[in-house]
Amino acid sequence: MSSWAVTRRDETQEADYGSMHLNETPCLYRLTSGFSGCSAQSIATRWIERSFELNNLTLTDYQRRVQEIRRSVRQGIDSAATCTDGIIHALKQLIHSGWLNSRWNLISVDCDHFASEPWEKNFACCYRNAQCILSSLFRIPEFRKRLFGSVSAMPSIWKLQALLESAWSLGFDPLGASQISSTINPNKMSSGVNPTGSDDMISTDSRNLVGIVDSTACLGATDMVSLFGSIGIRSSIIECRAPSGPGGTHPYLLTHIYSYITSGNSHGISNESVTLPMLLQHEGHSRIVIGVEVSIYFLMFHGIFF
């Protein structure tokens, strides 16, 4: 059972929603009804209905899942139905009991794993990986107060999309915003200055929205940097344009990850180095790296349904 729920630290005071604005509905960033793109909410609803028709869901489960989707869209709060709490703590227990060898080095701050639902497995890996990183930041008091305020709730996919839309409206990564917009709205063009240098620029709607909210557009590492940057989290991107070793291997990448993970401490003190989950982006998919073995093998998981 996941520990993620809407709770307030002090019910006698007005709730502080932190820099992720968990009181702000994602619907504020949705395009008008004329938008013809693929709706994530519609896909989720159809999958739930189909599962019920095939007797894979009881009537009670069907009604609960429908309400969870509506809450995720309207309130921006994830149901945490696919969340596994305390991955690092569990792995350390396996190491101590001898089920994993002692050569493994893990990140210093615990995290939760958010698996993808079957209906979202083709596009949601970056969102689920972002939730994993946020669950780690939640465990650091300074970041918990800044990001979540007094509300203990994980942003849903729709809320993360709204945060990214807000980041683009603030000027983060205009080229990335234009590329995503061209994917979502391939037929909408308007004159303007295109970051790519062409004469036309992909149009947003009258509110200058790209249209990411409720879409099934796939994201990448640069989009996550924009999202995290807009809520006050500094991130770095390291690009591996070509293999650095024989046989298409990446020893420089592995060395960097090993150095990063082994540099952290387990105390979470603000003036000491801590290590958080790392996002590893490759063609068509992204993964989260949470540990490394002395022989430089990865320990990672990614947001697929299991």
XYZ file of C-alpha atoms in Angstrom:
306
model
C 0.000 0.000 0.000
C 1.503 3.309 -1.055
C 2.018 6.075 1.477
C 1.203 8.796 -1.074
C -2.000 10.568 -0.069
C -3.359 14.087 0.300
C -2.440 15.033 3.857
C -1.669 18.326 5.521
C 0.932 18.879 8.190
C -1.218 21.338 10.122
C -4.964 21.313 9.538
C -5.385 24.580 11.490
C -3.424 26.570 8.914
C -4.012 27.317 5.273
C -2.359 24.701 3.067
C 0.961 25.562 1.439
C 1.114 23.900 -1.965
C 4.797 24.471 -2.710
C 6.331 25.377 -6.044
C 4.493 22.570 -7.871
C 1.160 24.358 -7.241
C -0.778 21.223 -6.326
C -3.869 23.385 -5.788
C -3.903 24.416 -9.456
C -5.913 22.228 -11.821
C -4.166 20.883 -14.952
C -7.312 21.803 -16.919
C -6.161 25.430 -16.863
C -3.501 24.399 -19.377
C -5.664 22.274 -21.661
C -6.381 23.369 -25.190
C -9.872 24.354 -26.272
C -12.420 21.759 -27.371
C -11.350 22.156 -30.980
C -8.118 20.300 -30.290
C -8.097 17.093 -32.317
C -5.101 15.375 -30.752
C -5.085 12.045 -28.952
C -6.510 12.436 -25.433
C -4.734 10.514 -22.679
C -7.881 10.654 -20.556
C -9.959 9.126 -23.358
C -7.438 6.324 -23.860
C -7.389 5.596 -20.123
C -11.178 5.579 -19.918
C -11.519 3.260 -22.918
C -8.971 0.853 -21.428
C -10.855 0.756 -18.103
C -14.165 0.180 -19.899
C -12.646 -2.575 -22.023
C -11.149 -4.263 -18.949
C -14.574 -4.208 -17.300
C -16.222 -5.685 -20.404
C -13.668 -8.522 -20.371
C -14.397 -9.164 -16.666
C -10.880 -8.129 -15.698
C -12.355 -5.544 -13.331
C -15.234 -5.883 -10.915
C -17.905 -3.185 -10.846
C -16.364 -1.758 -7.675
C -12.887 -1.707 -9.212
C -14.265 -0.152 -12.397
C -15.934 2.690 -10.510
C -12.821 3.251 -8.391
C -10.518 3.389 -11.418
C -12.787 5.849 -13.229
C -12.753 8.113 -10.179
C -8.957 7.849 -9.945
C -8.546 8.979 -13.547
C -10.920 11.901 -13.031
C -9.036 12.929 -9.918
C -5.707 12.696 -11.732
C -7.021 14.980 -14.481
C -9.050 17.465 -12.440
C -6.957 17.706 -9.271
C -3.573 16.726 -10.673
C -2.965 14.099 -7.985
C -1.659 10.646 -8.866
C -3.568 7.673 -7.463
C -0.259 5.916 -6.635
C -1.942 2.676 -7.705
C 1.275 1.498 -9.386
C 3.660 2.826 -6.728
C 6.143 0.613 -4.883
C 7.507 2.403 -1.816
C 11.095 2.431 -0.587
C 13.019 0.721 -3.389
C 16.475 1.572 -2.019
C 15.572 0.461 1.498
C 14.314 -2.865 0.142
C 17.453 -3.399 -1.953
C 19.699 -2.664 1.030
C 17.830 -5.304 2.999
C 18.478 -7.797 0.187
C 22.183 -6.907 0.247
C 22.393 -7.320 4.018
C 20.595 -10.662 3.863
C 22.894 -11.954 1.120
C 20.362 -12.076 -1.717
C 22.351 -9.375 -3.559
C 26.139 -9.235 -3.516
C 27.854 -6.492 -1.534
C 29.491 -4.955 -4.611
C 26.407 -2.840 -5.283
C 26.498 0.897 -4.559
C 23.088 2.577 -4.356
C 21.968 6.201 -4.421
C 21.961 7.802 -0.981
C 18.314 8.958 -0.891
C 15.504 6.419 -1.046
C 12.876 6.574 -3.796
C 9.627 4.985 -4.941
C 8.970 3.190 -8.212
C 5.976 4.348 -10.252
C 5.157 1.776 -12.920
C 3.176 2.658 -16.024
C -0.396 1.542 -16.514
C -0.993 -0.698 -19.569
C -2.756 2.124 -21.431
C 0.161 4.550 -20.978
C 3.143 2.291 -21.660
C 3.851 3.827 -25.087
C 4.431 7.385 -23.874
C 4.601 7.769 -20.079
C 8.106 6.551 -19.182
C 9.494 10.077 -18.656
C 6.544 11.088 -16.479
C 6.886 8.000 -14.297
C 10.636 8.527 -14.037
C 10.017 12.142 -13.013
C 7.732 10.874 -10.243
C 10.527 8.590 -9.061
C 12.930 11.544 -8.848
C 10.310 13.660 -7.061
C 9.723 10.868 -4.536
C 13.425 11.036 -3.711
C 13.368 14.834 -3.361
C 10.318 14.464 -1.102
C 12.534 12.671 1.421
C 14.887 15.673 1.740
C 13.249 18.167 4.154
C 14.424 21.300 2.321
C 13.092 20.120 -1.034
C 9.924 18.657 0.454
C 8.962 22.028 1.907
C 9.843 23.930 -1.267
C 8.202 21.570 -3.766
C 5.276 19.983 -1.939
C 4.528 22.546 0.761
C 2.206 20.984 3.327
C 0.556 18.619 0.837
C 1.856 15.051 0.580
C 0.662 14.128 -2.896
C 2.463 12.998 -6.036
C 1.608 15.031 -9.160
C -0.214 13.007 -11.792
C 0.834 12.733 -15.434
C -1.613 15.533 -16.259
C -0.154 17.736 -13.521
C 3.394 17.125 -14.734
C 2.230 18.068 -18.225
C 0.735 21.285 -16.837
C 4.000 22.093 -15.037
C 5.911 21.559 -18.282
C 3.439 23.740 -20.188
C 3.953 26.422 -17.548
C 7.737 26.076 -17.888
C 7.513 26.629 -21.635
C 5.330 29.699 -21.099
C 8.083 31.066 -18.833
C 10.616 30.723 -21.648
C 12.271 27.408 -20.847
C 13.566 25.587 -23.947
C 11.590 27.309 -26.746
C 13.098 24.959 -29.335
C 11.914 21.900 -27.424
C 8.464 23.454 -27.014
C 8.270 24.073 -30.761
C 9.270 20.489 -31.538
C 6.645 19.043 -29.188
C 4.038 21.417 -30.612
C 4.824 20.252 -34.146
C 4.174 16.680 -33.005
C 0.884 17.492 -31.296
C -0.403 20.043 -33.831
C 1.206 19.150 -37.177
C -1.344 21.129 -39.213
C -1.353 24.344 -37.197
C 1.075 26.950 -38.470
C 1.368 30.673 -37.992
C 3.906 33.260 -38.975
C 6.572 34.146 -36.469
C 10.163 33.575 -35.528
C 10.984 29.902 -35.428
C 13.894 28.810 -33.193
C 14.872 26.386 -35.961
C 15.383 29.276 -38.375
C 12.575 28.519 -40.849
C 9.946 31.034 -41.939
C 7.046 29.417 -40.091
C 6.559 28.557 -36.473
C 4.318 25.897 -35.031
C 1.283 27.634 -33.644
C 0.017 27.342 -30.115
C -3.521 28.429 -29.277
C -4.516 32.003 -28.368
C -3.092 31.516 -24.870
C 0.272 30.483 -26.349
C -0.101 26.910 -25.125
C 1.799 24.093 -26.779
C -0.949 21.591 -25.962
C 0.990 18.978 -23.991
C -1.709 18.574 -21.307
C -3.826 15.442 -21.910
C -1.714 14.502 -24.921
C 0.266 11.305 -25.429
C 3.377 13.036 -26.753
C 6.628 11.385 -25.710
C 9.088 13.532 -23.773
C 12.863 13.495 -23.415
C 15.556 14.482 -20.951
C 15.598 18.147 -22.037
C 11.875 18.423 -21.318
C 12.462 17.077 -17.812
C 15.219 19.655 -17.291
C 12.738 22.398 -18.257
C 10.114 21.026 -15.883
C 12.502 20.693 -12.945
C 14.107 24.058 -13.661
C 10.739 25.807 -13.536
C 10.131 24.540 -9.987
C 13.611 25.446 -8.771
C 15.541 22.194 -9.269
C 18.879 22.583 -11.024
C 19.677 19.749 -13.428
C 22.516 18.865 -15.768
C 22.503 17.138 -19.150
C 25.400 14.980 -20.291
C 25.214 13.980 -23.942
C 26.881 10.823 -25.230
C 26.897 11.360 -28.965
C 28.898 8.239 -29.775
C 30.245 5.138 -28.021
C 33.484 5.763 -26.133
C 34.675 2.159 -26.173
C 34.986 -0.856 -28.456
C 31.935 -2.752 -29.634
C 29.574 0.193 -29.179
C 30.146 0.385 -25.416
C 30.108 3.496 -23.209
C 32.853 3.182 -20.551
C 33.021 6.966 -20.021
C 29.301 7.063 -19.291
C 29.600 4.165 -16.856
C 32.555 5.796 -15.119
C 30.625 9.049 -14.712
C 27.608 7.268 -13.231
C 29.815 5.273 -10.873
C 31.580 8.437 -9.683
C 28.262 10.209 -9.144
C 26.583 7.443 -7.165
C 29.574 6.751 -4.933
C 29.969 10.466 -4.126
C 26.773 10.687 -2.055
C 26.071 10.247 1.628
C 23.049 8.713 3.301
C 22.323 11.500 5.779
C 20.499 13.987 3.558
C 22.215 16.958 5.225
C 21.931 20.099 3.125
C 25.646 20.975 3.151
C 26.719 17.465 2.156
C 26.445 15.702 -1.175
C 23.441 13.460 -1.740
C 22.763 11.293 -4.766
C 19.348 11.007 -6.381
C 17.986 8.815 -9.197
C 19.469 9.615 -12.613
C 17.451 9.779 -15.822
C 19.047 7.817 -18.669
C 17.529 8.711 -22.040
C 18.070 6.656 -25.172
C 16.251 6.208 -28.458
C 12.542 5.798 -27.789
C 12.737 5.218 -24.050
C 14.095 6.491 -20.738
C 15.147 4.698 -17.585
C 16.066 5.539 -14.017
C 19.499 4.542 -12.693
C 19.550 3.919 -8.937
C 22.737 1.936 -8.397
C 25.955 0.613 -9.842
C 28.117 -2.445 -9.190
C 31.871 -2.323 -8.706
C 32.227 -4.146 -12.017
C 30.306 -1.212 -13.564
C 27.008 -2.919 -14.272
C 23.846 -0.879 -13.947
C 21.040 -1.468 -11.523
C 18.056 0.313 -13.047
C 14.339 0.148 -13.473
C 12.006 1.876 -15.880
C 8.354 2.839 -15.989
C 6.752 -0.197 -17.601
C 3.841 -2.197 -16.238
C 4.778 -5.385 -14.453
